[in-house]
């Protein structure tokens, strides 16, 4: 059995780390945060409203994550992130917030910015919202999974789906 004994779960209610004991450390933090890019005066679903650039909750979370990780602790996140020609903004946020970590970034999908924010196309102020995002250099929205773990050589490694598919095929070829 994968889990031979019952795994105790503790339910807490609150925002991010707030309801937890301040000294509590974690070996692994897994996150699937709200990520939708939502115009500032628009009411949207709580579970997906990530603020104007989709990263408000992530910024708040990352601000306190280093002191919440146990020695050797890992942080993993799956989300959408707006990006510039350099890539997803999330990667820069994580690199700045988690010094000493090696980030393995799995780029799973990418959409043009206009396509991603299309649900708001008919709302008042959409053109100004879109213009603010474009003025920040945002061009695309990336779907990504990022694994962060302490490393002797911190940095960023980007893995595209094509690389992962080729790796799987190479492994399968050894066994066929």
Short mmCIF file of C-alpha atoms in Angstrom, two decimals:
data_model
loop_
_atom_site.label_atom_id
_atom_site.label_comp_id
_atom_site.label_asym_id
_atom_site.label_seq_id
_atom_site.Cartn_x
_atom_site.Cartn_y
_atom_site.Cartn_z
CA UNK A 1 0.00 0.00 0.00
CA UNK A 2 1.20 3.49 -0.70
CA UNK A 3 0.04 4.69 2.68
CA UNK A 4 -0.14 1.69 5.05
CA UNK A 5 -1.32 3.69 8.07
CA UNK A 6 -3.81 6.51 8.29
CA UNK A 7 -2.14 9.83 7.61
CA UNK A 8 -3.17 12.45 10.13
CA UNK A 9 -4.50 15.62 8.57
CA UNK A 10 -4.97 18.91 10.31
CA UNK A 11 -7.51 21.36 8.93
CA UNK A 12 -6.92 25.02 9.54
CA UNK A 13 -8.79 28.04 8.25
CA UNK A 14 -7.07 31.29 7.39
CA UNK A 15 -4.82 33.07 4.97
CA UNK A 16 -1.55 31.42 3.93
CA UNK A 17 0.67 30.90 7.02
CA UNK A 18 -1.43 33.08 9.37
CA UNK A 19 -3.38 30.29 11.14
CA UNK A 20 -0.23 28.23 11.76
CA UNK A 21 2.12 28.35 14.75
CA UNK A 22 4.92 30.78 13.84
CA UNK A 23 7.65 28.25 14.72
CA UNK A 24 6.18 25.46 12.61
CA UNK A 25 8.51 24.34 9.80
CA UNK A 26 7.75 22.21 6.78
CA UNK A 27 9.79 19.68 4.82
CA UNK A 28 7.61 20.26 1.77
CA UNK A 29 5.26 23.06 0.80
CA UNK A 30 2.99 22.34 -2.18
CA UNK A 31 1.02 25.22 -3.67
CA UNK A 32 -1.62 25.71 -6.35
CA UNK A 33 -2.46 29.38 -5.73
CA UNK A 34 -5.04 31.70 -7.28
CA UNK A 35 -3.52 32.81 -10.59
CA UNK A 36 -6.03 34.63 -12.79
CA UNK A 37 -5.04 38.10 -13.98
CA UNK A 38 -8.04 40.15 -12.81
CA UNK A 39 -8.69 43.87 -13.34
CA UNK A 40 -8.41 45.70 -10.01
CA UNK A 41 -12.08 46.75 -9.71
CA UNK A 42 -13.48 43.45 -10.93
CA UNK A 43 -15.09 40.88 -8.60
CA UNK A 44 -13.87 37.40 -9.42
CA UNK A 45 -13.81 33.93 -7.89
CA UNK A 46 -11.81 33.91 -4.64
CA UNK A 47 -10.12 30.60 -5.50
CA UNK A 48 -8.65 32.02 -8.72
CA UNK A 49 -8.28 35.82 -8.27
CA UNK A 50 -4.54 36.45 -8.32
CA UNK A 51 -4.74 40.23 -8.64
CA UNK A 52 -3.98 42.35 -11.67
CA UNK A 53 -0.90 40.38 -12.74
CA UNK A 54 -2.02 37.08 -11.21
CA UNK A 55 0.85 36.98 -8.70
CA UNK A 56 -0.51 38.81 -5.62
CA UNK A 57 -1.04 35.64 -3.56
CA UNK A 58 2.29 34.20 -4.71
CA UNK A 59 4.15 37.35 -3.60
CA UNK A 60 2.51 37.16 -0.15
CA UNK A 61 3.30 33.46 0.13
CA UNK A 62 6.93 33.76 -0.97
CA UNK A 63 7.56 36.62 1.47
CA UNK A 64 7.29 34.15 4.38
CA UNK A 65 8.26 30.85 2.79
CA UNK A 66 12.03 30.80 3.50
CA UNK A 67 11.53 30.95 7.28
CA UNK A 68 8.77 28.30 7.09
CA UNK A 69 10.93 25.67 5.38
CA UNK A 70 12.78 23.16 7.55
CA UNK A 71 16.48 22.65 6.77
CA UNK A 72 16.58 20.89 3.41
CA UNK A 73 12.91 21.73 2.85
CA UNK A 74 11.41 21.98 -0.65
CA UNK A 75 8.83 24.25 -2.22
CA UNK A 76 6.73 23.24 -5.24
CA UNK A 77 4.17 25.27 -7.12
CA UNK A 78 1.92 24.72 -10.11
CA UNK A 79 0.31 27.82 -11.56
CA UNK A 80 -0.01 30.25 -14.43
CA UNK A 81 2.37 33.19 -14.54
CA UNK A 82 2.49 36.22 -16.81
CA UNK A 83 5.76 36.69 -18.59
CA UNK A 84 7.90 38.95 -20.68
CA UNK A 85 10.21 38.06 -23.54
CA UNK A 86 12.63 36.80 -20.82
CA UNK A 87 10.10 34.27 -19.51
CA UNK A 88 7.64 33.83 -16.62
CA UNK A 89 7.73 36.46 -13.84
CA UNK A 90 7.22 33.70 -11.28
CA UNK A 91 10.74 32.40 -11.90
CA UNK A 92 12.29 35.78 -11.04
CA UNK A 93 10.10 36.05 -7.91
CA UNK A 94 11.14 32.60 -6.74
CA UNK A 95 14.83 33.16 -7.47
CA UNK A 96 14.75 36.39 -5.44
CA UNK A 97 12.68 34.93 -2.58
CA UNK A 98 14.39 31.55 -2.25
CA UNK A 99 18.15 32.18 -2.33
CA UNK A 100 20.25 29.05 -2.20
CA UNK A 101 17.61 27.02 -4.03
CA UNK A 102 17.84 25.29 -7.38
CA UNK A 103 14.68 25.88 -9.39
CA UNK A 104 13.62 23.28 -11.90
CA UNK A 105 11.00 24.96 -14.08
CA UNK A 106 8.72 22.76 -16.17
CA UNK A 107 7.13 24.90 -18.88
CA UNK A 108 3.88 23.07 -19.60
CA UNK A 109 1.96 25.53 -21.78
CA UNK A 110 1.93 29.13 -22.94
CA UNK A 111 -0.89 31.42 -24.08
CA UNK A 112 -0.86 34.90 -25.57
CA UNK A 113 -1.72 37.46 -22.88
CA UNK A 114 -4.82 38.65 -24.77
CA UNK A 115 -6.19 35.10 -24.92
CA UNK A 116 -5.64 34.51 -21.21
CA UNK A 117 -7.44 37.69 -20.11
CA UNK A 118 -10.23 37.35 -22.71
CA UNK A 119 -12.91 36.55 -20.05
CA UNK A 120 -12.71 40.24 -19.04
CA UNK A 121 -12.89 41.60 -22.60
CA UNK A 122 -16.42 43.00 -22.14
CA UNK A 123 -15.88 44.55 -18.70
CA UNK A 124 -15.50 48.30 -18.20
CA UNK A 125 -11.85 49.31 -18.09
CA UNK A 126 -10.59 46.27 -20.00
CA UNK A 127 -8.57 48.32 -22.48
CA UNK A 128 -6.80 50.19 -19.67
CA UNK A 129 -6.17 46.89 -17.81
CA UNK A 130 -4.70 45.33 -20.94
CA UNK A 131 -2.61 48.44 -21.64
CA UNK A 132 -1.14 48.39 -18.09
CA UNK A 133 -0.08 44.77 -18.51
CA UNK A 134 1.45 45.39 -21.94
CA UNK A 135 3.27 48.49 -20.60
CA UNK A 136 4.98 46.17 -18.08
CA UNK A 137 6.25 44.08 -20.99
CA UNK A 138 3.83 41.22 -20.36
CA UNK A 139 3.24 39.28 -23.57
CA UNK A 140 2.34 35.74 -22.60
CA UNK A 141 0.99 33.68 -19.72
CA UNK A 142 2.85 30.46 -18.90
CA UNK A 143 1.51 27.34 -17.22
CA UNK A 144 4.36 25.92 -15.18
CA UNK A 145 5.39 23.63 -12.39
CA UNK A 146 8.41 24.72 -10.37
CA UNK A 147 10.37 22.54 -7.96
CA UNK A 148 12.68 24.43 -5.58
CA UNK A 149 15.19 22.65 -3.35
CA UNK A 150 18.39 23.65 -1.57
CA UNK A 151 21.45 23.11 -3.75
CA UNK A 152 25.20 23.65 -3.75
CA UNK A 153 24.78 25.39 -7.08
CA UNK A 154 21.61 27.48 -6.93
CA UNK A 155 20.13 28.56 -10.21
CA UNK A 156 17.40 27.86 -12.69
CA UNK A 157 16.97 24.89 -15.00
CA UNK A 158 14.15 25.08 -17.55
CA UNK A 159 12.59 21.89 -18.84
CA UNK A 160 10.18 21.99 -21.77
CA UNK A 161 7.58 19.29 -22.45
CA UNK A 162 9.51 18.23 -25.55
CA UNK A 163 12.59 17.46 -23.45
CA UNK A 164 10.53 15.45 -20.98
CA UNK A 165 8.81 13.51 -23.77
CA UNK A 166 12.17 12.72 -25.39
CA UNK A 167 13.56 11.57 -22.02
CA UNK A 168 10.57 9.26 -21.51
CA UNK A 169 10.95 7.84 -25.00
CA UNK A 170 14.66 7.19 -24.42
CA UNK A 171 13.90 5.39 -21.18
CA UNK A 172 11.15 3.35 -22.81
CA UNK A 173 13.48 2.41 -25.69
CA UNK A 174 15.88 0.83 -23.18
CA UNK A 175 13.15 -1.52 -22.03
CA UNK A 176 11.51 -2.40 -25.34
#
